[in-house]
XYZ file of C-alpha atoms in Angstrom:
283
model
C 108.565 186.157 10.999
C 111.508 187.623 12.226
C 113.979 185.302 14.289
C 114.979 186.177 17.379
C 118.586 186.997 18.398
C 120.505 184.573 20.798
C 121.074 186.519 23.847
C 123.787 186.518 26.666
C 122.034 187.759 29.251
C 120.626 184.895 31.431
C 116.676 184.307 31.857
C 115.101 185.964 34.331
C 112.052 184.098 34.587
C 111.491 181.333 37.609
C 112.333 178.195 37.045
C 109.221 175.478 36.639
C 109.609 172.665 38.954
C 108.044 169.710 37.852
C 104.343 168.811 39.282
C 104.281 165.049 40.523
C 100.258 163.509 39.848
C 99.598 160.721 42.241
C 97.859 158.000 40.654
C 95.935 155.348 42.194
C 96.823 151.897 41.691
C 95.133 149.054 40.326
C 95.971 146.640 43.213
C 93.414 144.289 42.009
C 95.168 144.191 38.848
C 98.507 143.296 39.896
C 97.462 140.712 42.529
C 95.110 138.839 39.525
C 98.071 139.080 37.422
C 100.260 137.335 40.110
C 97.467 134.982 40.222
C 97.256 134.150 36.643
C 101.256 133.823 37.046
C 101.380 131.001 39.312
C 98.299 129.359 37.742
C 99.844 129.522 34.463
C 103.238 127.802 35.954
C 100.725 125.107 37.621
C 99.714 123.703 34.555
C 102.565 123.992 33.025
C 104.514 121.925 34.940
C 101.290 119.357 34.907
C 101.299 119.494 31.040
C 104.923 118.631 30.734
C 105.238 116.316 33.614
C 106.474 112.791 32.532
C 107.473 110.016 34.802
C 111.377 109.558 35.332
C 113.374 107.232 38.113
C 114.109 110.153 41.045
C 117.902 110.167 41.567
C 119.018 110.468 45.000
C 117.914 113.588 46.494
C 114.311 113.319 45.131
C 111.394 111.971 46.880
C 109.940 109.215 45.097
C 105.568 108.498 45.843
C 104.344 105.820 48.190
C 101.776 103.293 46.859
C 98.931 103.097 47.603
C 97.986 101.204 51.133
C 96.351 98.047 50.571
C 92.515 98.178 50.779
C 92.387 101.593 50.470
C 91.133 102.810 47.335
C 92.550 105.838 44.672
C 90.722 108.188 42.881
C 92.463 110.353 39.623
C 91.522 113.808 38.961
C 90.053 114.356 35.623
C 92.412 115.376 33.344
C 92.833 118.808 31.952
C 91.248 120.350 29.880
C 93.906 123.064 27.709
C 90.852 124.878 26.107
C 89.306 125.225 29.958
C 91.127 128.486 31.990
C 91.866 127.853 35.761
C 89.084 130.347 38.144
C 90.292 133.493 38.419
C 90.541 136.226 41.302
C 87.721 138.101 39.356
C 85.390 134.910 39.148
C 85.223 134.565 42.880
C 82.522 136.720 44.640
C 83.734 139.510 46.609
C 81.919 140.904 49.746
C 81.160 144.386 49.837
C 81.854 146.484 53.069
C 78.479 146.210 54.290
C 78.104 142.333 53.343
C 81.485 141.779 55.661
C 79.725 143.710 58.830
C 76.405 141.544 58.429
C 79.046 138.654 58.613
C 80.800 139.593 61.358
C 77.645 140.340 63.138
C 76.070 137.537 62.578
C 79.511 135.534 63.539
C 79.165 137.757 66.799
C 75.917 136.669 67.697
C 76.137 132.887 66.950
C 79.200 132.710 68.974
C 76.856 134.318 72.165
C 74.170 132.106 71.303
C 76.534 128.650 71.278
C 78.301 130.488 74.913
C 74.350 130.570 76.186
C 73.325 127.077 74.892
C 76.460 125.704 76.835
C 75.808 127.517 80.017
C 72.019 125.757 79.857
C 73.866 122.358 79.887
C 76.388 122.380 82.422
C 74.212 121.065 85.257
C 73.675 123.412 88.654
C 75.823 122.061 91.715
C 72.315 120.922 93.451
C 71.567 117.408 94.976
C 70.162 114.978 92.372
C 66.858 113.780 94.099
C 67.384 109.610 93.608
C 64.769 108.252 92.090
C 62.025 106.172 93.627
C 62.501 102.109 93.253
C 60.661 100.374 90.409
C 57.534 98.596 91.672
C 59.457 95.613 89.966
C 62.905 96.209 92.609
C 63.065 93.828 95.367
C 62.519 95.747 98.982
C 65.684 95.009 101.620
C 64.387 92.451 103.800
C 62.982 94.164 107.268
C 63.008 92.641 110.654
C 59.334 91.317 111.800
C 57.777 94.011 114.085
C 57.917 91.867 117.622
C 54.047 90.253 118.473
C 53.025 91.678 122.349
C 53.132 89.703 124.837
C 50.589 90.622 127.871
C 51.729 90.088 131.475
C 49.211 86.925 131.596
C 48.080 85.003 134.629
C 50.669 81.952 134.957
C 49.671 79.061 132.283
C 47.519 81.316 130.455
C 46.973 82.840 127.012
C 50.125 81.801 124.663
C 52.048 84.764 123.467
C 53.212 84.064 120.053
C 51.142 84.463 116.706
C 49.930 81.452 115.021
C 51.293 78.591 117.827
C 49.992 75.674 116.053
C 50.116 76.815 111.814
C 46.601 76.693 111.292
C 46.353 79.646 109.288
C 48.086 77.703 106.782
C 51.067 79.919 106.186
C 53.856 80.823 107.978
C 53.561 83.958 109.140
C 54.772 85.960 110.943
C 57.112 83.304 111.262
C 60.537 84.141 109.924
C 61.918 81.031 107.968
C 65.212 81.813 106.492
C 67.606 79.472 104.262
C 65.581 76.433 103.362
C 61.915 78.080 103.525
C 59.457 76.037 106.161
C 56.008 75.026 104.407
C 52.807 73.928 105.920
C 51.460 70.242 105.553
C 48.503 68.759 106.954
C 49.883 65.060 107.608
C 51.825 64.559 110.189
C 49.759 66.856 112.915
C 50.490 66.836 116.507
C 46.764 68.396 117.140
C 44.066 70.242 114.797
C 45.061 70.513 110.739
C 48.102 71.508 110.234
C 52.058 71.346 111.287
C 55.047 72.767 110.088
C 57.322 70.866 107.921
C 61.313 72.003 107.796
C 63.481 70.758 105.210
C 66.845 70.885 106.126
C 70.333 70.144 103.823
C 73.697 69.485 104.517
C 74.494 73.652 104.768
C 71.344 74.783 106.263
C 69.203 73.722 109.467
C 66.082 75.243 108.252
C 65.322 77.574 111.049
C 62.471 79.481 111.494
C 61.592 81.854 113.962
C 59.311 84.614 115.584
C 60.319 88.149 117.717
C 58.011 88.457 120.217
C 57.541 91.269 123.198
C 58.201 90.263 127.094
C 58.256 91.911 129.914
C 61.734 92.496 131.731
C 62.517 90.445 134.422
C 60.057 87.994 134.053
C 60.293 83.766 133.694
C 58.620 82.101 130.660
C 58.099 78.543 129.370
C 58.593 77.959 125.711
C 57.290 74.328 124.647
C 56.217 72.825 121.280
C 55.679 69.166 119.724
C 58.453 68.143 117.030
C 59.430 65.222 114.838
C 62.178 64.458 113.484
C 66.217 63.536 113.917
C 67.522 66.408 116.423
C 64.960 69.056 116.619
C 65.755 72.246 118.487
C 63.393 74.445 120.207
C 65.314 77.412 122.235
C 65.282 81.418 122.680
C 68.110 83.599 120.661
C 70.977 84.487 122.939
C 69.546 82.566 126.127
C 68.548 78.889 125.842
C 67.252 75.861 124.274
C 66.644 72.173 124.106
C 66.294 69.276 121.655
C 64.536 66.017 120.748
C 65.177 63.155 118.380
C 62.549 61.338 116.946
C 61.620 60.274 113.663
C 58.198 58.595 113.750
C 56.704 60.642 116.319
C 55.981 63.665 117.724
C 57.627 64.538 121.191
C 57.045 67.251 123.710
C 59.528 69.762 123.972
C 59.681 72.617 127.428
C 62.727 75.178 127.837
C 62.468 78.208 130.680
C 64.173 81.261 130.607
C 63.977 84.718 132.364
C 64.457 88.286 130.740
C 66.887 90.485 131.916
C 66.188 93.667 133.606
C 65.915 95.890 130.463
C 64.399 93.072 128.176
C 61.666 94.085 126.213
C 61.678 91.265 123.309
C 62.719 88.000 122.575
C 63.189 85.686 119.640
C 61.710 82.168 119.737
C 62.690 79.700 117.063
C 62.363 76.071 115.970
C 65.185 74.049 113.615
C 66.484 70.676 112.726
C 70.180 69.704 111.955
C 72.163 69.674 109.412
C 71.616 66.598 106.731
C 69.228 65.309 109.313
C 66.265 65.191 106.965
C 62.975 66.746 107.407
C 61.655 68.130 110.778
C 58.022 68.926 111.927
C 56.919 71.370 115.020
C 53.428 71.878 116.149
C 51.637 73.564 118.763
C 54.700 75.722 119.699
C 53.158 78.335 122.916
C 55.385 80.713 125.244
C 53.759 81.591 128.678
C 54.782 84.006 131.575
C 54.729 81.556 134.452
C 56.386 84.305 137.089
């Protein structure tokens, strides 16, 4: 084959320029073989790790603090390989939009259970009292007293105790009791013990008409008994070993519709008795 001759004359043919080929990169690649990198320096440094005195600059490990305990790692393994990017389980994209849906909707559903628990700005209702709770004591409704003929029908309830209790007598402090021995008249009296803080009072709210004069009187025993009307007047007897007769009057104002009669001894004075208490409208 024939040679061909070198020629002078410049080529007239177009110049090729050269054709760049993008090629995709192995991202995954690189980053496991940063990965494999570091974990390689990691045990590397643990393998040839050996205890020396730190020399100022270093930082030097605290012992432990007492009654705490310390657990060691299990030592390493050379022939074992540290996990690797490719060991770990990757989500795929429609894995990571379940997730983030179902992120989505437990996030509403925590915002909802919230809102149920905050309590609405209503009234609380308060509850009803045990049937065990104590009641707050309550004045005694007042007994009626009739506009009676003069020294007629007695208006107070249970004069002379012979229901054998004390109601609707009112005995506060000290509480009064009923005893059969010593009576005044019929079967039984009351008996009023009284201490060195406390006169052992008892007493009954009764209606009256306004303007109007009644006689209170009663049968005590004891050292200074008092027999009287709240707010008006009274009087008092001493005497131990018998009963005495005891009369007060008073007259209601012009707007009085109830009084309160009562009966006490005196303080440290020993025990009192009253019997036969009545109040009458006598004009």
């Amino acid at each position: 084959m024939p040679i061909p001759t070198a020629s002078d004359s410049p080529d007239d043919r177009t110049a090729l320029e050269p054709i760049r080929v993008l090629r995709p990169r192995n991202t995954d690649a690189l980053a496991q073989l940063l990965d494999d990198i570091r974990q390689d320096k990691h045990y590397r440094a643990s393998a040839t790790d050996t205890s020396h005195t730190p020399t100022d600059g270093e930082t030097e490990q605290l012992p432990p603090a007492p009654g705490h305990k310390t657990e060691r790692l299990p030592a390493h393994d050379a022939n074992s390989r540290p996990p690797r990017a490719e060991d770990r389980p990757r989500l795929g994209p429609g894995q990571r939009r379940a997730a983030v849906t179902i992120a989505i909707a437990a996030a509403a559903v925590a915002g909802l259970g919230g809102s149920l628990m905050i309590p609405s700005p209503t009234e609380a209702t308060p509850a009803a009292p045990s049937a065990g709770a104590s009641a707050a004591p309550t004045s005694a409704a007042p007994t009626k007293a009739a506009p009676n003929p003069v020294g007629t029908s007695d208006a107070l309830a249970n004069p002379g105790f012979e229901s054998g209790t004390v109601s609707p007598w009112n005995c506060a402090g000290n509480p009064g009791s009923i005893v059969a021995s010593p009576v005044h008249a019929g079967a039984k009296a009351l008996q009023g013990k009284v201490s060195s803080s406390d006169t052992a009072q008892c007493d009954q709210t009764v209606e009256v008409e306004p303007n109007t004069t009644y006689s209170l009187s009663g049968w005590v025993r004891g050292s200074y008994v008092y027999l009287g009307v709240s707010g008006s007047t009274s009087t008092w007897a001493t005497s131990p070993t018998h009963y005495s007769p005891l009369t007060v009057s008073f007259t209601t104002g012009n707007s009085q519709t109830s009084a309160t009669i009562y009966v006490h001894g005196w303080y440290a004075q020993g025990t009192y008795y009253a019997d036969d208490l009545a109040l009458k409208q006598t004009g």
